[in-house]
Coordinates of C-alpha atoms in Angstrom, one line a residue:
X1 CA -82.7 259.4 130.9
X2 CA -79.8 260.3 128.7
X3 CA -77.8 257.1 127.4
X4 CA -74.3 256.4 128.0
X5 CA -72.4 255.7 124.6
X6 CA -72.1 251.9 126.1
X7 CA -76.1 252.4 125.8
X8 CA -75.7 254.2 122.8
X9 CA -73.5 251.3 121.6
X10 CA -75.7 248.4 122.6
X11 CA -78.2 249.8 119.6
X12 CA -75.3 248.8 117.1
X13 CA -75.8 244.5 118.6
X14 CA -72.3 244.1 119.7
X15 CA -68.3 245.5 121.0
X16 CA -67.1 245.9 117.5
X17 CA -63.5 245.6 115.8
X18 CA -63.0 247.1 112.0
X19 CA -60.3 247.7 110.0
X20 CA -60.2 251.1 109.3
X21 CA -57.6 253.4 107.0
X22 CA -54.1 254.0 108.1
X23 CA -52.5 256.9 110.0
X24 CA -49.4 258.4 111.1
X25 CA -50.0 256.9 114.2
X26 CA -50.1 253.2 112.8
X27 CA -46.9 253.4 111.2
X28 CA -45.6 251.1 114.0
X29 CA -48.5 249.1 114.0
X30 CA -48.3 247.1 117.8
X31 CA -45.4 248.9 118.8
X32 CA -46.3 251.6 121.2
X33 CA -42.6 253.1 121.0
X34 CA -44.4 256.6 120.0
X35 CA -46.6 256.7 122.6
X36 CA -44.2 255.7 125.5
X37 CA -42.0 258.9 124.5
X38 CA -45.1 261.5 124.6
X39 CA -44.3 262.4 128.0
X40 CA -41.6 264.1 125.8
X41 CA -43.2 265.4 123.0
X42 CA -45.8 268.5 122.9
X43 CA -49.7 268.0 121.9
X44 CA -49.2 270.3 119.4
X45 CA -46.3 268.7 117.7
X46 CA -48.0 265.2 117.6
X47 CA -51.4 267.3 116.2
X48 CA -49.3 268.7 113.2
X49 CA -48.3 265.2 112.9
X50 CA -51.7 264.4 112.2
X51 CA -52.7 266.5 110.2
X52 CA -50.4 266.7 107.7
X53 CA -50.7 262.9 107.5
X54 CA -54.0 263.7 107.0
X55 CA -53.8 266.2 104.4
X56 CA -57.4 268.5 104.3
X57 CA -58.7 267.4 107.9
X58 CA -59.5 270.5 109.6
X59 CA -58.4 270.9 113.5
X60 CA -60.7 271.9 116.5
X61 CA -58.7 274.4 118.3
X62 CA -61.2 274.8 120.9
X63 CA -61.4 270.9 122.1
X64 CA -59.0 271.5 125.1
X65 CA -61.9 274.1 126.3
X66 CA -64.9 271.7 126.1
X67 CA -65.6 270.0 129.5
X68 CA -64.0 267.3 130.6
X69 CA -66.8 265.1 130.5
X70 CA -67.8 266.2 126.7
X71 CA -63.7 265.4 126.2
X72 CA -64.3 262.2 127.7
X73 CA -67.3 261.3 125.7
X74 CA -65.5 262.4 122.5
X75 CA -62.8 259.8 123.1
X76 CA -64.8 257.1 124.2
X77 CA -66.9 257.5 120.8
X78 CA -63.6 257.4 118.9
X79 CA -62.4 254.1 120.8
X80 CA -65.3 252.5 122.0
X81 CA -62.7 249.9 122.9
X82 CA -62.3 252.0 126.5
X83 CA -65.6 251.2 127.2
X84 CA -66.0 247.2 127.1
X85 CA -66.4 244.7 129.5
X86 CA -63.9 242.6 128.1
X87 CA -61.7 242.3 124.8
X88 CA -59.7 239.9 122.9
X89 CA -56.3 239.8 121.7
X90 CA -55.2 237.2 119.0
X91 CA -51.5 236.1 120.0
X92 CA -49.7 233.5 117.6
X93 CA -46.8 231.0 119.4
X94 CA -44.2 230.7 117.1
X95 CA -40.4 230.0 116.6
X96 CA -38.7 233.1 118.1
X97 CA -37.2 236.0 116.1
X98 CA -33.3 235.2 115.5
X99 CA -33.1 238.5 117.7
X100 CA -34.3 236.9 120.8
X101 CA -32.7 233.4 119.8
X102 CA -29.3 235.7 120.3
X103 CA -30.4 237.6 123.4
X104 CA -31.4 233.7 124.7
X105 CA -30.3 230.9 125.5
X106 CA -32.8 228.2 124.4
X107 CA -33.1 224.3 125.1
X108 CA -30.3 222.0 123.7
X109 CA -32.6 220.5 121.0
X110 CA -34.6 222.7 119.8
X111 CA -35.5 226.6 119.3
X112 CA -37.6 228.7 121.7
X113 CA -41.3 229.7 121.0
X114 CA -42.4 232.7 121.9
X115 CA -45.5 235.1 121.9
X116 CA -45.9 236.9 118.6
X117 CA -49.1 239.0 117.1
X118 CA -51.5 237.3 115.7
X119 CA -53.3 237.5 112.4
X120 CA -56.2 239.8 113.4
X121 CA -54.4 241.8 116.3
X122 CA -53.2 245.0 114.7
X123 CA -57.1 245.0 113.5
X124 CA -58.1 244.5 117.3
X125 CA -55.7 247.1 118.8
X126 CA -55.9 249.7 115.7
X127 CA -58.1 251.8 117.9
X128 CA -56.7 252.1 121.3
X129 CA -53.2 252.5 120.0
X130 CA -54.4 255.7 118.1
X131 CA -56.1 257.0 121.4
X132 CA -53.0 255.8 123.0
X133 CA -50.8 258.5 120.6
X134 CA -53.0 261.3 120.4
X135 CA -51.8 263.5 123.4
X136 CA -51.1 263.0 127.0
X137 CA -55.2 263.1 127.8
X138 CA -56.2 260.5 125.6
X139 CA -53.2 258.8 126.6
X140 CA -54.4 258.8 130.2
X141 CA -57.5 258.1 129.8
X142 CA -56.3 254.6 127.6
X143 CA -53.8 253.7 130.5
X144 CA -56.6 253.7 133.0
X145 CA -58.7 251.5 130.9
X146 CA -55.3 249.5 129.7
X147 CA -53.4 249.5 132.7
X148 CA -51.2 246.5 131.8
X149 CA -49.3 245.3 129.1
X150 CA -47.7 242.4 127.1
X151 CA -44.2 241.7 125.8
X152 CA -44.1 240.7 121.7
X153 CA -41.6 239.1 120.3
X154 CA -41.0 240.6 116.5
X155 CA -38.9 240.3 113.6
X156 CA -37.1 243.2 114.1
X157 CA -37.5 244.4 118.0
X158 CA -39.7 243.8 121.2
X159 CA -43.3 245.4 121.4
X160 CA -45.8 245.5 123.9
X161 CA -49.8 245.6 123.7
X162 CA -51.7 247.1 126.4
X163 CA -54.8 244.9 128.1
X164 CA -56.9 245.0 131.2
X165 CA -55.3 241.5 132.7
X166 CA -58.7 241.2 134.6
X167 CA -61.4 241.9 132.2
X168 CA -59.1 240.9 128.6
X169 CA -59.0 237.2 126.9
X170 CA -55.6 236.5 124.7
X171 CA -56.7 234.1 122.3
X172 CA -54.0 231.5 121.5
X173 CA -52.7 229.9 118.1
X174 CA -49.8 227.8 117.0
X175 CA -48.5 225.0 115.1
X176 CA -47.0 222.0 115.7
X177 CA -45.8 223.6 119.4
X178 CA -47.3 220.2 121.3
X179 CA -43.5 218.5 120.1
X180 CA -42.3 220.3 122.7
X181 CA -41.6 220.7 126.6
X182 CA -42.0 223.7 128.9
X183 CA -38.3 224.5 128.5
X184 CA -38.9 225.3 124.9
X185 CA -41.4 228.0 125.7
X186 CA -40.1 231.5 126.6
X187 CA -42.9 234.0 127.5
X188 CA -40.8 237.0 129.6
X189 CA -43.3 240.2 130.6
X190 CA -45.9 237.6 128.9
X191 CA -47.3 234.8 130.6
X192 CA -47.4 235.5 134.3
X193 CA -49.6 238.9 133.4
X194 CA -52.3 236.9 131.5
X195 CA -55.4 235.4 133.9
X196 CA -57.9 234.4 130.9
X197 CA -57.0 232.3 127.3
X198 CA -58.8 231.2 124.8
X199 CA -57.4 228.0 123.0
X200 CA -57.9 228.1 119.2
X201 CA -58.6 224.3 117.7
X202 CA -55.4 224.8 115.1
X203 CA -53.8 224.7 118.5
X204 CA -51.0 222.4 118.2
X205 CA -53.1 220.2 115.4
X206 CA -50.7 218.2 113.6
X207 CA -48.6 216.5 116.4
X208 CA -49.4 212.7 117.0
X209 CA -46.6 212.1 119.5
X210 CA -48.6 212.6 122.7
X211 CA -51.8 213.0 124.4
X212 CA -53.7 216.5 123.3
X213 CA -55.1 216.7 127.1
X214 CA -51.5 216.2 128.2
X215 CA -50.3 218.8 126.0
X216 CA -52.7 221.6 127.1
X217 CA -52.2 220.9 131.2
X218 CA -48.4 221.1 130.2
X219 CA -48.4 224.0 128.3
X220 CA -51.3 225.9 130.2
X221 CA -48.7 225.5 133.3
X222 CA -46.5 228.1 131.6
X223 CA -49.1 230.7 132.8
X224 CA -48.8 230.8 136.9
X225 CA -51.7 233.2 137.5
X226 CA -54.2 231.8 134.5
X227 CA -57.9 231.6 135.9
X228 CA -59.7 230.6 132.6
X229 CA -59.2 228.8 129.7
X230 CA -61.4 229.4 127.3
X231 CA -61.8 226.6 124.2
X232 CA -62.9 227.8 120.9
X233 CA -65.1 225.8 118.9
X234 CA -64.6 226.8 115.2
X235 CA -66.1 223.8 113.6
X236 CA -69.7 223.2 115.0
X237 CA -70.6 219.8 113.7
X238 CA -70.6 218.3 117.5
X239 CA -73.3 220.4 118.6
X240 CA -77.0 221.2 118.0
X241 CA -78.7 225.2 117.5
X242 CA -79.7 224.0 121.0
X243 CA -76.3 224.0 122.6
X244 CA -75.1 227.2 121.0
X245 CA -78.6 229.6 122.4
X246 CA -75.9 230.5 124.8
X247 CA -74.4 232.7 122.7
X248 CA -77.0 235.2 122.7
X249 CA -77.9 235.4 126.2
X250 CA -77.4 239.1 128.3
X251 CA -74.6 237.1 130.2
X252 CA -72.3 236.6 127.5
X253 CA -69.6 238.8 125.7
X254 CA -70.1 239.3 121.8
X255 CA -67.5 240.4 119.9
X256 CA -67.7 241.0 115.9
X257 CA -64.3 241.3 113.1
X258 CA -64.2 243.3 110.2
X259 CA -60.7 242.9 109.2
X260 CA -62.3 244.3 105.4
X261 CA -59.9 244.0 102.8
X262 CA -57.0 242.9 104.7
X263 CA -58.5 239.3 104.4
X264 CA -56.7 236.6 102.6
X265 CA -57.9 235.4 99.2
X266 CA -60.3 232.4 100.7
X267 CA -60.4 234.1 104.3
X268 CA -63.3 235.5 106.2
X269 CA -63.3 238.6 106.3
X270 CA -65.9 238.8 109.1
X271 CA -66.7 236.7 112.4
X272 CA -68.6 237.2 115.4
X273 CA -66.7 235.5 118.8
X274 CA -69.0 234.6 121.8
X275 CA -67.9 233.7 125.0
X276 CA -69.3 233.7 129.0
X277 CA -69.2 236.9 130.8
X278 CA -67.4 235.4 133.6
X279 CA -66.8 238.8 135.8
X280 CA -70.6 239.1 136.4
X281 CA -72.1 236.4 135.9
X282 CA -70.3 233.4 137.5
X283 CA -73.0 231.0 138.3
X284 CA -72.5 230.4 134.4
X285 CA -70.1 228.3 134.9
X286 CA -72.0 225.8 137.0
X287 CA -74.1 224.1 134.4
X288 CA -71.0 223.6 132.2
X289 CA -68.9 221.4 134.5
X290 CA -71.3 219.0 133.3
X291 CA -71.0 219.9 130.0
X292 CA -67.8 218.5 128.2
X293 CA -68.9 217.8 125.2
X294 CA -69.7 221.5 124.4
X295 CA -65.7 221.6 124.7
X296 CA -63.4 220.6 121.7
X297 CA -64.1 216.7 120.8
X298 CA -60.2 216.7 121.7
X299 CA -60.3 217.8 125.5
X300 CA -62.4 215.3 127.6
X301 CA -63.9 215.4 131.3
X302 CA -60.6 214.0 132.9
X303 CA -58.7 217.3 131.1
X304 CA -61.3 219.7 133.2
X305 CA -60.9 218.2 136.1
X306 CA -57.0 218.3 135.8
X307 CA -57.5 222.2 135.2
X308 CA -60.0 222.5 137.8
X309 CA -57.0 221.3 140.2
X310 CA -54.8 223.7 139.1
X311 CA -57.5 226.7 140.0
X312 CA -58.3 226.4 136.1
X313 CA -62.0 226.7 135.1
X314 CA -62.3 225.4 131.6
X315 CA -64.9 227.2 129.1
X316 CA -66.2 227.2 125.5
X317 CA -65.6 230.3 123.1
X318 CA -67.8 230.2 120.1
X319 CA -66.3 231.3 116.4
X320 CA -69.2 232.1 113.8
X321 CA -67.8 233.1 110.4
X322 CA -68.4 233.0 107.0
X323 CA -71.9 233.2 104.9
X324 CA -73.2 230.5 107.1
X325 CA -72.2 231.4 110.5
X326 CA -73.1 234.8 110.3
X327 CA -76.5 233.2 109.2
X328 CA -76.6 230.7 112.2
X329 CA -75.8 233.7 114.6
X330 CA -79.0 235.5 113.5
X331 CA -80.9 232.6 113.6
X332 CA -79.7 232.4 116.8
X333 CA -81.3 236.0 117.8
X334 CA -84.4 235.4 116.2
X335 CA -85.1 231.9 118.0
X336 CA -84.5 233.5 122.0
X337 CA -86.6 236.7 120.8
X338 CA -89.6 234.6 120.0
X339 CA -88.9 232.2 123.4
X340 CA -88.8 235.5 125.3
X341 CA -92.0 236.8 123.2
X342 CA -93.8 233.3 124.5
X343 CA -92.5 233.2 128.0
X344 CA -94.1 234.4 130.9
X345 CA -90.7 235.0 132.8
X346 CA -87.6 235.9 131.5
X347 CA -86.0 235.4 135.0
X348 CA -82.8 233.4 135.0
X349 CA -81.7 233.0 131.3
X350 CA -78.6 233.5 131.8
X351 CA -78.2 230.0 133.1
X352 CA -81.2 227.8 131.3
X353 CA -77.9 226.0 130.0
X354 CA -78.6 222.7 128.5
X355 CA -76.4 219.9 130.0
X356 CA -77.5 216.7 128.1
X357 CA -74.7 215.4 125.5
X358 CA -77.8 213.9 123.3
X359 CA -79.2 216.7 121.4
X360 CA -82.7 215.9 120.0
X361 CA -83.7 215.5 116.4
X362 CA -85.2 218.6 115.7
X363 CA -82.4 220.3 117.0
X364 CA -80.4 218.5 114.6
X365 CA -82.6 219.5 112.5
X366 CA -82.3 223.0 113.2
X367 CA -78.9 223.4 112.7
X368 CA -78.3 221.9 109.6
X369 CA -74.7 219.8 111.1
X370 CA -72.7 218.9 107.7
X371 CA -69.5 216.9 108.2
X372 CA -66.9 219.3 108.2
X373 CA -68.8 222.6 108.1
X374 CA -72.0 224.0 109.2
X375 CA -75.1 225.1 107.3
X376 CA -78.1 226.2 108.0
X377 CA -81.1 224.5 106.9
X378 CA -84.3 226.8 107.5
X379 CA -86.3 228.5 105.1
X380 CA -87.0 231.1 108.1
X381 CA -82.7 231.4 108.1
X382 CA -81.2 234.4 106.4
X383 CA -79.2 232.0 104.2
X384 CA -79.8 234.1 100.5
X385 CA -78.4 237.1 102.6
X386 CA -74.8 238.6 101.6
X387 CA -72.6 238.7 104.9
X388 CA -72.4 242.0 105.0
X389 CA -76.5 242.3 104.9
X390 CA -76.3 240.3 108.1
X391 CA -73.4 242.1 109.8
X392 CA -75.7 245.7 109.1
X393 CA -78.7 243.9 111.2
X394 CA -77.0 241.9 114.2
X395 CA -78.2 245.1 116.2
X396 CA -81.5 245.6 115.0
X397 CA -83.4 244.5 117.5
X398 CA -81.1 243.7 120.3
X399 CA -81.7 246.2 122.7
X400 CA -85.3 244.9 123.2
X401 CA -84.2 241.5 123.5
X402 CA -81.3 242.1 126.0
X403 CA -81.9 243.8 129.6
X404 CA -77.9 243.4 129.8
X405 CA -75.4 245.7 127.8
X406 CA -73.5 242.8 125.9
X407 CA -70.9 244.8 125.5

């Protein structure tokens, strides 16, 4: 049977974000200012565009005349991003632009905080913007897969990102925002569009003036129509190898960052994000609502149930980076494709959660837990491998060990 490129792409381990080399087309970077005026514009006038920005490319004259399907399967190998289940967006809350402080009025002490781009989004979107500018077929086919769209708030003007509101996550970070109430926050063409978020741990980290659980129900309540709230665990010394073998089930979305040499002096430059494949798989959530301590140590059971309330289910998102969490993350692999090489059934492992908050000792063990950090303690681990060694394999052997496209 001939693969589809999601098949094709499910060799490769996981959805995939890299930063690649700039274009005529990224000159706006999140803005999609070029692409909402293309109606306007002929294909052949944004083609010269391209390639005279990309002086020696050759261009195929004949593409309009291959099939649609072959066209279709042309664009979906450039932007593989129109083909996943799900994506993420990294959005930063911030102190507004002066231009919006101007254009509104905010609370009497205090400034508004608005949505802004994140530090890995123009990595995240680099692809389906390009698709997005091409010409009016590629544009189409992006609108269908992205048919909604968030309002930015930037230095210098308003942007928008596009996003599947049903499918997408919009992972969350900001600083000291838990000083503040909801009348500091100002999230217009924003927050009533989003339905899933993921909570980043630097998330509001350095106030002391009030309950974190209060916080997060007060600030979640900006968002009417949330569903999910994801909470990402970026530091792993509250939990065993045993609680993480969730990560690298069939039901569960995989995401891996390259943001290559755009990364900060000290900053990892790759990192793989795992979280519950909600959409088709929603028993999943069962065996975690008794499973809080696989949330952040700051949010407890009675913050769960308060969400729960408000229609809210409350989830972990898993952030594996640098030499060792790349490491654990393969470790990961190898452990469920030897449990599936032992077990007579592979029935239901999607949901062999583990909901005990005592993790045994050779789980602890296992994982190596360091205050602070996390190693890996195994001479079977892939430790002595450079990251970039470990990113080449994630795929290696996946499509044996998965019946489910992760992607």
């Amino acid at each position: 049977m001939e693969k589809t490129v999601s098949d094709r792409r499910s060799t490769t381990g996981m959805q995939h974000y890299k930063c690649g080399d700039s274009t005529f087309f990224d000159t706006h970077r999140l803005i999609d200012t070029e692409a909402t005026k293309l109606d306007d514009v002929s294909d052949a006038t944004f083609e010269s565009k391209l390639v005279n920005e990309r002086t020696g490319y050759a261009t195929f004259h004949l593409f309009g005349r291959l099939p649609p399907e072959l066209r279709q399967y042309v664009w979906e190998l450039f932007c593989p991003d129109l083909t996943f289940k799900s994506r993420l967006l990294d959005i930063t809350v911030a102190p507004s632009s002066e231009e919006h402080a101007h254009e509104h009025s905010g609370p009497q002490n205090g400034r508004l905080w608005t949505a802004k781009d994140g530090r890995i989004l123009d990595v995240m979107t680099l692809e389906r913007r390009r698709v997005l500018a091409v010409n009016q077929e590629s544009r189409a086919m992006a609108v269908k897969a992205f048919p909604d769209y968030l309002s930015l708030d930037l230095a210098s003007r308003q942007a928008i990102v596009r996003f599947n509101r049903i499918t997408d996550v919009v992972l969350l970070t900001g600083y000291d925002m838990d000083y503040h109430g909801g009348e500091h926050f100002h999230f217009p063409g924003f927050a009533e569009k989003i339905t899933q978020v993921a909570i980043s741990s630097t998330f509001g980290v350095s106030s002391t003036k009030a309950d974190t659980a209060d916080i997060m129900k007060n600030f979640l309540e900006q968002f009417p129509n949330l569903k999910r709230a994801y909470f990402l665990l970026e530091s792993l010394q509250h939990n065993s190898l045993r609680n993480l073998r969730w990560c690298v089930l069939g039901c569960v979305h995989e995401l891996f960052v390259d943001i290559g040499t755009t990364a900060r002096p000290g900053e990892d430059g790759q990192m793989i994000f795992c979280w519950p494949d909600m959409n088709e798989h929603a028993d999943f959530f069962q065996p975690f609502q008794k499973a809080y301590f696989m949330l952040p140590n700051s949010f407890d059971e009675e913050l769960v149930v308060e969400l729960l309330h408000l229609g809210i289910e409350s989830l972990p998102m898993v952030i594996l980076q640098s030499e060792s969490g790349l490491a654990l993350y393969k470790r990961l692999q190898e452990r469920h494709k030897a449990n599936l090489a032992n077990s007579d059934s592979q029935s239901d492992e999607c949901f062999s959660i583990t909901t005990s908050e005592s993790a045994s000792d050779n789980d602890e063990q296992e994982s190596g837990r360091t205050s602070g950090s996390f190693t890996i303690e195994d001479n079977e681990s892939s430790n002595n491998e450079e990251p970039a060694q470990i990113a080449a394999g994630f795929g290696s052997d996946v499509e044996t060990e998965f019946d489910v496209d992760l992607a």
